[in-house]
Short mmCIF file of C-alpha atoms and ligand atoms in Angstrom, two decimals:
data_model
loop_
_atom_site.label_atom_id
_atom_site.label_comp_id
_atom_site.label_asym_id
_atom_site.label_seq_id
_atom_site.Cartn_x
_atom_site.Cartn_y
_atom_site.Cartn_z
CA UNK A 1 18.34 1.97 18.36
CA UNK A 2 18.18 -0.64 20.60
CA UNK A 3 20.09 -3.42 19.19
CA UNK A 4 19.00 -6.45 21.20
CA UNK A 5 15.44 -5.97 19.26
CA UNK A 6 14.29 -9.09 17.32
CA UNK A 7 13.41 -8.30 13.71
CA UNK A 8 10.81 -10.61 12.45
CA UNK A 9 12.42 -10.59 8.74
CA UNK A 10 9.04 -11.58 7.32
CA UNK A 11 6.96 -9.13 9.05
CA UNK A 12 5.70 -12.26 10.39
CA UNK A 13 2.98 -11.63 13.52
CA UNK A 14 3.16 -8.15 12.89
CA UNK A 15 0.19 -5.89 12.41
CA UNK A 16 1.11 -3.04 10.06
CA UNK A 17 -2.02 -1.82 9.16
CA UNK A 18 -5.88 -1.91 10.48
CA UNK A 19 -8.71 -3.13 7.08
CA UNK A 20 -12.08 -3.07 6.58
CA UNK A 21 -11.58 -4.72 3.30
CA UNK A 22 -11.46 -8.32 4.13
CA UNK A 23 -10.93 -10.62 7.18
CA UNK A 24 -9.55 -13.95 7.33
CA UNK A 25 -10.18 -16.13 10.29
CA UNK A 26 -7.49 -18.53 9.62
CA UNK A 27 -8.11 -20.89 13.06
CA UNK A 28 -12.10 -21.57 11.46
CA UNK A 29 -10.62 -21.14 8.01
CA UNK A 30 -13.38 -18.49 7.06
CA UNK A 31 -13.02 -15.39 4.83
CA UNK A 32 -15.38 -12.78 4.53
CA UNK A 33 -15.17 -9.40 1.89
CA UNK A 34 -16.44 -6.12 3.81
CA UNK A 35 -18.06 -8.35 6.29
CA UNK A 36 -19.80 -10.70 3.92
CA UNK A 37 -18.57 -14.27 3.68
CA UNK A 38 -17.25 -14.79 0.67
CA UNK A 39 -19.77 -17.99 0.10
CA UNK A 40 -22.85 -15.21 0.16
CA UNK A 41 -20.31 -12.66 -2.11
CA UNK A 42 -19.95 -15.27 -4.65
CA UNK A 43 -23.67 -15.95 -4.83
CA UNK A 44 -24.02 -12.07 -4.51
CA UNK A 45 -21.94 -11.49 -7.32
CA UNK A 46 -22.15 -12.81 -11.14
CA UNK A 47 -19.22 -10.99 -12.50
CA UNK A 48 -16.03 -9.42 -11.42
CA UNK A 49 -16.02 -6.58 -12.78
CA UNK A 50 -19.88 -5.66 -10.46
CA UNK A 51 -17.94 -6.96 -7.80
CA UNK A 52 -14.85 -4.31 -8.10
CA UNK A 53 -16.91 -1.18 -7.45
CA UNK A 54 -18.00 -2.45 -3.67
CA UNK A 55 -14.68 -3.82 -3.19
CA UNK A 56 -12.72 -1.25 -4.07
CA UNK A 57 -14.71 1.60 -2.85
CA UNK A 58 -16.92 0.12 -0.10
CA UNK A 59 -19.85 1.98 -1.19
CA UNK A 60 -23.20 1.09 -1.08
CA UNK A 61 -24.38 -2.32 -3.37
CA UNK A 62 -27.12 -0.35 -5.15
CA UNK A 63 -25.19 3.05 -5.25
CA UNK A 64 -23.77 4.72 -8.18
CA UNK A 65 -20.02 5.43 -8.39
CA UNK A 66 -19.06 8.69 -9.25
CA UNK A 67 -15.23 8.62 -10.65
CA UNK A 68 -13.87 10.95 -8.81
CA UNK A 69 -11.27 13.23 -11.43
CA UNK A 70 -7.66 13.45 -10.50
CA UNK A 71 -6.25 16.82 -9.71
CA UNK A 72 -3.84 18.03 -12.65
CA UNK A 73 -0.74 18.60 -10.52
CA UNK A 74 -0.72 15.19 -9.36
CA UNK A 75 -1.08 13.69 -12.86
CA UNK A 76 1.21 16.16 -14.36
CA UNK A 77 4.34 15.47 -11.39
CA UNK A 78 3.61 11.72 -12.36
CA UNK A 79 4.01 11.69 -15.84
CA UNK A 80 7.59 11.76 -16.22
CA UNK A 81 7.75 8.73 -13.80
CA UNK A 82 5.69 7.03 -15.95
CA UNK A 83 8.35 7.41 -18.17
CA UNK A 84 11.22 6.42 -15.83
CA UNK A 85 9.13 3.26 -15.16
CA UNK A 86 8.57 2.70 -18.94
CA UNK A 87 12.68 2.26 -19.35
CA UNK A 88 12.90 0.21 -16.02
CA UNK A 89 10.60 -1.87 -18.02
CA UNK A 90 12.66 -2.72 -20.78
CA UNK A 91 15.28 -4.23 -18.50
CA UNK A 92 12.71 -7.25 -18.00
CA UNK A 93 13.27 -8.10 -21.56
CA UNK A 94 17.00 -9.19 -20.41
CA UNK A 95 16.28 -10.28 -16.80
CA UNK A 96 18.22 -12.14 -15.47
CA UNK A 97 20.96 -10.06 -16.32
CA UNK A 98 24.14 -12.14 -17.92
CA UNK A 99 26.77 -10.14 -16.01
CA UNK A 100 26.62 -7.39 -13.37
CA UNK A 101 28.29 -5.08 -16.02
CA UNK A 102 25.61 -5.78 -17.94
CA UNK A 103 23.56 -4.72 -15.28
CA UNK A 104 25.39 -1.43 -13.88
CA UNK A 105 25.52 -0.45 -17.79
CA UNK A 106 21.66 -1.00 -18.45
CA UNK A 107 21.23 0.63 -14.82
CA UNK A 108 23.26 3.83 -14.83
CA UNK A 109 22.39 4.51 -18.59
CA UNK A 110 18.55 5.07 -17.54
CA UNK A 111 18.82 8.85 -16.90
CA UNK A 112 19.82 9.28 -20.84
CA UNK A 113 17.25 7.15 -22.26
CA UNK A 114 15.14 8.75 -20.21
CA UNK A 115 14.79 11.40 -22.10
CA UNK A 116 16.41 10.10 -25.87
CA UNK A 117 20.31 10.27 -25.13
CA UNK A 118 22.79 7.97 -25.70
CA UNK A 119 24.60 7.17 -22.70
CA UNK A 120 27.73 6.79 -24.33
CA UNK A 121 28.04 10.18 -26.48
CA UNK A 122 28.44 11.91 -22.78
CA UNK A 123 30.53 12.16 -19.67
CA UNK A 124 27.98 11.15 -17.16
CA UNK A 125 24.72 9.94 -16.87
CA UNK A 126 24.17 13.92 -15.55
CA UNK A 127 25.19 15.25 -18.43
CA UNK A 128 23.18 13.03 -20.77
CA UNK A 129 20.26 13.51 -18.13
CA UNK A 130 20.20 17.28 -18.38
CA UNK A 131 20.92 17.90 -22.52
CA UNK A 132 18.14 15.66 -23.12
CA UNK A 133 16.33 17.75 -20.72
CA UNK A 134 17.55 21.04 -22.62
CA UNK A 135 17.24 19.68 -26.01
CA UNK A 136 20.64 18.93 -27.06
CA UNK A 137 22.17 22.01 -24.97
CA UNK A 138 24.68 20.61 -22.81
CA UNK A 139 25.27 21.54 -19.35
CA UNK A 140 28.14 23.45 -17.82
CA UNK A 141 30.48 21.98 -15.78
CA UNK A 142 29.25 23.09 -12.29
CA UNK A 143 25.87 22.12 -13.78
CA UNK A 144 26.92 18.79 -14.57
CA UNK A 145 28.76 18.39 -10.93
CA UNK A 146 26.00 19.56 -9.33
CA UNK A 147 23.21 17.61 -10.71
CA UNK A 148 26.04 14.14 -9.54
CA UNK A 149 26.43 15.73 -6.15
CA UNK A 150 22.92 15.75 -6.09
CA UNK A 151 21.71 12.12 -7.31
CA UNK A 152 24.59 10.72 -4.85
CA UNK A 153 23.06 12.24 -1.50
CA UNK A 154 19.52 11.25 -3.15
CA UNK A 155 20.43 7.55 -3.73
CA UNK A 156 19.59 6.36 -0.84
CA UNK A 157 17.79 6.72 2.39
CA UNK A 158 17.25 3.09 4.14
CA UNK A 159 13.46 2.12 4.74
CA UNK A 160 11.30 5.09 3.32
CA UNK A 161 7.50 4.30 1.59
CA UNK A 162 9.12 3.62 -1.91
CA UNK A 163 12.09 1.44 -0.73
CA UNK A 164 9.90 -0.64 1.27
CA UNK A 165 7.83 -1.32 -1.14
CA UNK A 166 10.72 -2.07 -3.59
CA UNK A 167 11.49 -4.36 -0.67
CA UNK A 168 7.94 -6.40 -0.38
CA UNK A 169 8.39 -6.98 -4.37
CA UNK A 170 11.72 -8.81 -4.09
CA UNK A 171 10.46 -10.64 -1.34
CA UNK A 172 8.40 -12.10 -3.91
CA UNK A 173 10.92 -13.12 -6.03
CA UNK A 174 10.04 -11.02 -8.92
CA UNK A 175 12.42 -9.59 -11.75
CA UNK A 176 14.69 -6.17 -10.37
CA UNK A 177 12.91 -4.42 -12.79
CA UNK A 178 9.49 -5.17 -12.12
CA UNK A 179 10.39 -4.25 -8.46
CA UNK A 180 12.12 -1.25 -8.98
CA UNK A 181 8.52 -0.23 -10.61
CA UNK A 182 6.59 -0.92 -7.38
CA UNK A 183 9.50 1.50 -5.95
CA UNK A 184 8.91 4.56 -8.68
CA UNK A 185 4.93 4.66 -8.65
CA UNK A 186 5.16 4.62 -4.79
CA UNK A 187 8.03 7.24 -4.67
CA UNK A 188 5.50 9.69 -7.34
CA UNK A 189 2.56 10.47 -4.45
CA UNK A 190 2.89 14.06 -2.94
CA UNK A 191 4.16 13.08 0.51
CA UNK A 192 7.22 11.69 -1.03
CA UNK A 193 9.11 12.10 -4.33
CA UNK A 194 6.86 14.90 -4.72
CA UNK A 195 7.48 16.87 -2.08
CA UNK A 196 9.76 19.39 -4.17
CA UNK A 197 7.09 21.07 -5.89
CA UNK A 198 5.25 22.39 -2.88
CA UNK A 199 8.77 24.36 -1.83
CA UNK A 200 9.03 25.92 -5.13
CA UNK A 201 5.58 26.88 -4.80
CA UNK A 202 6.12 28.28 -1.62
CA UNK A 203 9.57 29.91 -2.47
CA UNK A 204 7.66 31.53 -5.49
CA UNK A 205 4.40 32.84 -3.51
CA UNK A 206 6.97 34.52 -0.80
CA UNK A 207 8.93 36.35 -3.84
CA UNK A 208 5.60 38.44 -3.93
CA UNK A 209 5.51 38.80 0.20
CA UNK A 210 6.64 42.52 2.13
CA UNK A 211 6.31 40.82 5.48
CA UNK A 212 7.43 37.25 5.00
CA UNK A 213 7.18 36.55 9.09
CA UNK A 214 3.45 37.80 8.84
CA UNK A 215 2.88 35.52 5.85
CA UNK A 216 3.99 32.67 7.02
CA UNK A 217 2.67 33.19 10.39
CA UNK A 218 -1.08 33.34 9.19
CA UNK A 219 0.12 30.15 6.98
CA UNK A 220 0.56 28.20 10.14
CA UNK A 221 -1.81 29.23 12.29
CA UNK A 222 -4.39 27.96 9.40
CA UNK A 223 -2.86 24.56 10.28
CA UNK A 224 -0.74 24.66 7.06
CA UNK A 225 2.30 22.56 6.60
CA UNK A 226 5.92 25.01 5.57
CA UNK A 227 6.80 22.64 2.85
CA UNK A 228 10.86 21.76 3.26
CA UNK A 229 10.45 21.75 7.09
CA UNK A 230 10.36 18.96 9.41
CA UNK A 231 10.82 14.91 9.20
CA UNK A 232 9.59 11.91 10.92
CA UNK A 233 13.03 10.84 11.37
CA UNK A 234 15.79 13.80 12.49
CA UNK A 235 15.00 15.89 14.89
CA UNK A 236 18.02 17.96 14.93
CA UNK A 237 18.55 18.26 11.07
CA UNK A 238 18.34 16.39 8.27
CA UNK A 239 22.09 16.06 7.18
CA UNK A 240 21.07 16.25 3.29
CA UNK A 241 19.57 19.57 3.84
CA UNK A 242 23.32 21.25 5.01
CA UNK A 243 24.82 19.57 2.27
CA UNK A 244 22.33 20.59 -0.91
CA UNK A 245 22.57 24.20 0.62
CA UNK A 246 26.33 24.35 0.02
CA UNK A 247 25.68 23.10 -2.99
CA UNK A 248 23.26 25.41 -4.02
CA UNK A 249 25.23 28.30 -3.01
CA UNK A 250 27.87 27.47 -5.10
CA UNK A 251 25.81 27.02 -8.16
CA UNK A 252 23.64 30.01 -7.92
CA UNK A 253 26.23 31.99 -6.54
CA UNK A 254 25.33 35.38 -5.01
CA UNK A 255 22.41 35.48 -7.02
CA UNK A 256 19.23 36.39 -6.32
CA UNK A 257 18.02 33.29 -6.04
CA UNK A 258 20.52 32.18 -3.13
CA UNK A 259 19.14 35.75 -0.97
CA UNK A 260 15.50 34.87 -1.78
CA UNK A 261 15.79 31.34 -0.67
CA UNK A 262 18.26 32.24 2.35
CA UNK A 263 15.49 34.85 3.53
CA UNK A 264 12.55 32.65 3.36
CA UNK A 265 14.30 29.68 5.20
CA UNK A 266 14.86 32.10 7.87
CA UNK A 267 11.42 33.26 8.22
CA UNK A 268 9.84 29.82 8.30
CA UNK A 269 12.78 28.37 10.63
CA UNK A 270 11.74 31.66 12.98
CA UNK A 271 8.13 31.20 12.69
CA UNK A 272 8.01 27.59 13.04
CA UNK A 273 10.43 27.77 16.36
CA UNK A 274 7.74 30.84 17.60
CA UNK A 275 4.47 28.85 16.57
CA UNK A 276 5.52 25.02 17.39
CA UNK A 277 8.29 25.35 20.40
CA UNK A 278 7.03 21.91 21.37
CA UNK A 279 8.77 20.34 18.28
CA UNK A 280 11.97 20.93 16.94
CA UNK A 281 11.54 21.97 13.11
CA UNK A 282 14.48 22.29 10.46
CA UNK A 283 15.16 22.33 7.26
CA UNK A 284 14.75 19.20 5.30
CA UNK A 285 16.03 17.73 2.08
CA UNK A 286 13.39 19.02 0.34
CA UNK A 287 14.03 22.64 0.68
CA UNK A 288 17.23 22.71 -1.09
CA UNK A 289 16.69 20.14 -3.47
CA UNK A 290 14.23 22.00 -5.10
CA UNK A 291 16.44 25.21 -4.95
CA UNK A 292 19.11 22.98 -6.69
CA UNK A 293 16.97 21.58 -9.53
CA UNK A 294 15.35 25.04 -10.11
CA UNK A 295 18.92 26.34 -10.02
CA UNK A 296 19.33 23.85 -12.19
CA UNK A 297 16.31 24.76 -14.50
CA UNK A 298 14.73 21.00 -13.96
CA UNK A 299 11.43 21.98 -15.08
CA UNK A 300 9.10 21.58 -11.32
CA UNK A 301 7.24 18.17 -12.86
CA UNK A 302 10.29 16.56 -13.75
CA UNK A 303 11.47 16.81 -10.10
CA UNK A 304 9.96 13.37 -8.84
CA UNK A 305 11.20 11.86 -11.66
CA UNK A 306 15.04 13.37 -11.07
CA UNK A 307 14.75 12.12 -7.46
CA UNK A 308 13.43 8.77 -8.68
CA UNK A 309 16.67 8.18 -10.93
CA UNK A 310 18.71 9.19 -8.36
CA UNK A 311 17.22 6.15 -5.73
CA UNK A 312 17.20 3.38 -8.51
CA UNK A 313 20.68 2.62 -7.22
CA UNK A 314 19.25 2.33 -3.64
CA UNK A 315 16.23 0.54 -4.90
CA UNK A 316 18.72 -2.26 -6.21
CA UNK A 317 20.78 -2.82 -3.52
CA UNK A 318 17.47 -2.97 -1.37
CA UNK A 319 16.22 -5.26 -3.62
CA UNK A 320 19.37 -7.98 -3.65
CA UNK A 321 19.75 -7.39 -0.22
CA UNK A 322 15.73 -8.66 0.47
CA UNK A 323 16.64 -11.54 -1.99
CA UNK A 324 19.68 -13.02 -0.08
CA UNK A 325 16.86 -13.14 2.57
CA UNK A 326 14.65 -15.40 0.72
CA UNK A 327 12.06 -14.39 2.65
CA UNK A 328 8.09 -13.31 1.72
CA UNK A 329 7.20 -10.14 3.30
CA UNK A 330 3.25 -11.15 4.77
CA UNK A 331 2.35 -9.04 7.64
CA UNK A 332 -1.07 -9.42 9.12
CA UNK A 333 -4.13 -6.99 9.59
CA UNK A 334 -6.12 -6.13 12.25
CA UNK A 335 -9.26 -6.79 11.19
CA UNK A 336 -11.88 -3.77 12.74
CA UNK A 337 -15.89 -3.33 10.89
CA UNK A 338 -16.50 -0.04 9.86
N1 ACO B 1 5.10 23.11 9.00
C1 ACO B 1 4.30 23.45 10.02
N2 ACO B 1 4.08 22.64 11.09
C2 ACO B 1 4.69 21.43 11.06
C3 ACO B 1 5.53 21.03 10.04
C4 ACO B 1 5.73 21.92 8.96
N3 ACO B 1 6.54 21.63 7.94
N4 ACO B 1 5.99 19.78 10.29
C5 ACO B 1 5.45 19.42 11.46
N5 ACO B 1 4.67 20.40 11.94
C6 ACO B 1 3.95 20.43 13.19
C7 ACO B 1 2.59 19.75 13.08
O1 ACO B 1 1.59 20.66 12.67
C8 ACO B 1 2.38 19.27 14.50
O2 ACO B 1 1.98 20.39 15.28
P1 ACO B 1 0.87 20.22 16.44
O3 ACO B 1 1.47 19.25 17.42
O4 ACO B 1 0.71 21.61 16.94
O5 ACO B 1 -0.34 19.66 15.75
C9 ACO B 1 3.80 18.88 14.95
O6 ACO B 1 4.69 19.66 14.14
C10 ACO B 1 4.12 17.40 14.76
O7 ACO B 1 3.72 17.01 13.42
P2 ACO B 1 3.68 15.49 12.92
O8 ACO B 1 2.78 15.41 11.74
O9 ACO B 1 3.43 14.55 14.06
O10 ACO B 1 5.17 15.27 12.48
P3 ACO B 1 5.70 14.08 11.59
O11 ACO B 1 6.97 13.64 12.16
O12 ACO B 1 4.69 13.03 11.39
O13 ACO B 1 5.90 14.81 10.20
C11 ACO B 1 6.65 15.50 8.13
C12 ACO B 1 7.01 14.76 9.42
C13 ACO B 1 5.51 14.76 7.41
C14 ACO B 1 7.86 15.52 7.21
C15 ACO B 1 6.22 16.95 8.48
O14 ACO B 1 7.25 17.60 9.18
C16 ACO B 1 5.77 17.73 7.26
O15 ACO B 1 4.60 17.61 6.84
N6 ACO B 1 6.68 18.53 6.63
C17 ACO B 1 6.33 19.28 5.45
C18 ACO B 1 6.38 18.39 4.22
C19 ACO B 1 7.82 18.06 3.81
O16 ACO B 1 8.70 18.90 3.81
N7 ACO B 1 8.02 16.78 3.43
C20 ACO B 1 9.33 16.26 3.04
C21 ACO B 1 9.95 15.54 4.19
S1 ACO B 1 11.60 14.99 3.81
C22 ACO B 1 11.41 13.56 2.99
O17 ACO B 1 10.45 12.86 3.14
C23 ACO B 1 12.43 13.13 1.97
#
């Protein structure tokens, strides 16, 4: 990266996004909602609450709105964020920490209270983390080593969706742990911290496939994505993914498992290279971090929320490093009628 490049630590001038929602004209010091200045929306409009519907949804004044109902899987992977965010909570109560031991303790014992452990009756916050998880049955050594090896490649990953947004919270000045919340419900959504559940329902479809290369082939050529493949970043690798696949070789060991998930990284690293020559395609995190927690018998929809208590530690160095900036992060919009 070029290093001469001036970053606007604000965002300041920058366009980040294009809205139909609102436009302010700040040189004639007019603002308008959906096109409508807000003098004729406030004589449009009695209460709030009629207002929200057109706001939020842009649909027509007069039309009904239909609430559209949220697919299971996505509520279901959420819900044990919801309880990750829940404990983040309860760190406002004491905000601002007294010490930073304090802090580290309240911190790194999240993954027991997570699910009703006591930090100290354990070794690690793994080990607490996973007999919860198993109701009282504690883990086995490699288990335990695993699931730290793990949660140290996952803590952090500089400026991805969740840490940014952990990042715009600071900027604010708000409490760590209200920010660290704006980093967990961004990190739940599909296309991040969520991502592990399509590869173990991909690496459980292909335990039913004869000819895995035909399988996926007609996958791709439908325009389908090979979940665990590809990144916006690396084009050569993802350094993570080499890593977790050591790792989960030594936990599964020989097994099944290790062949099954061997074979069908193969056939989509084949098939992608055939199908999409253009654009170099490997393995990415994802693909052997949900071999790992499987191996590790995470059940799938408490794989966002493993993730997620992995990157609180990046989270809060993101979020201290924002604050020594002391500045707001305000980018602008490029406003564009629709
Ligand atoms: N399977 C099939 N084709 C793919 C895949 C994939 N996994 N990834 C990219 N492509 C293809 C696209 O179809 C496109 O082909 P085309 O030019 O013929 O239309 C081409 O590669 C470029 O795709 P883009 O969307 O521009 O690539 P981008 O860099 O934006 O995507 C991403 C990165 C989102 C990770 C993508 O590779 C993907 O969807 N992967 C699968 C989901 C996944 O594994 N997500 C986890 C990523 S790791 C992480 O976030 C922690």
């Amino acid at each position: 990266m070029d290093s001469t490049i001036r970053v606007p630590e604000g965002l300041e001038g920058v366009v980040v996004a294009e809205t139909g929602i609102s436009e302010i004209d700040a040189g004639m010091g007019r603002l308008s909602y959906r096109g409508m200045p807000i003098e004729e929306v406030a004589e449009r409009f009695r209460r709030w609450e009629d207002l929200v519907p057109w706001l939020v949804h842009g649909v027509d004044l007069d039309a009904e709105i239909s609430n559209p109902t949220p697919s299971t899987s996505a509520v279901s992977a959420g819900l044990p964020i919801v309880q990750v965010i829940q404990c983040v909570l309860s760190g406002n109560a004491v905000w601002p920490f007294p010490d930073r031991e304090t802090e580290i303790a309240w911190l790194t014992g999240i993954p027991a209270v997570v699910v009703g452990e006591l930090p100290q009756r354990h070794t690690s916050a793994a080990a607490a983390y996973l007999t919860g998880l198993r109701h009282g049955r504690p883990p086995s050594l490699i288990e335990e080593k695993t699931l730290n090896a793990y949660w140290i490649i996952a803590a952090e990953h500089s400026l991805n969706a969740s840490t940014y947004a952990v990042r715009v919270a600071a900027s604010t000045g708000t409490s760590l742990p209200l920010a660290l919340t704006a980093g967990l419900a961004t990190l739940a959504g599909p296309l991040h911290g969520g991502a592990p559940e399509g590869v173990l329902a991909l690496l459980q479809e292909a335990a039913g496939v004869e000819d895995l290369d035909a399988w996926l082939t007609e996958k791709v050529e439908r325009g389908e994505r090979l979940m665990g493949f590809g990144h916006r970043v690396y084009r050569t690798g993802d350094p993570r993914a080499a890593a977790l696949r050591d790792m989960f070789r030594h936990l599964a060991d020989q097994s099944d498992a290790v062949r099954h998930a061997a074979a069908v990284e193969e056939a989509c690293l084949q098939v992608l290279k055939r199908l999409k020559p253009q654009r170099p395609l490997a393995t990415n995190v994802e693909f052997y971090a949900a071999a790992v927690l499987q191996g590790l018998k995470i059940p799938p929809e408490w794989c966002p929320a493993t993730f997620a208590l992995a990157r609180l530690a990046g989270y809060t160095a993101h979020y201290y490093e924002q604050r020594a900036r002391g500045r707001l992060i305000r980018p602008l919009a490029l406003y564009r009628p629709q």
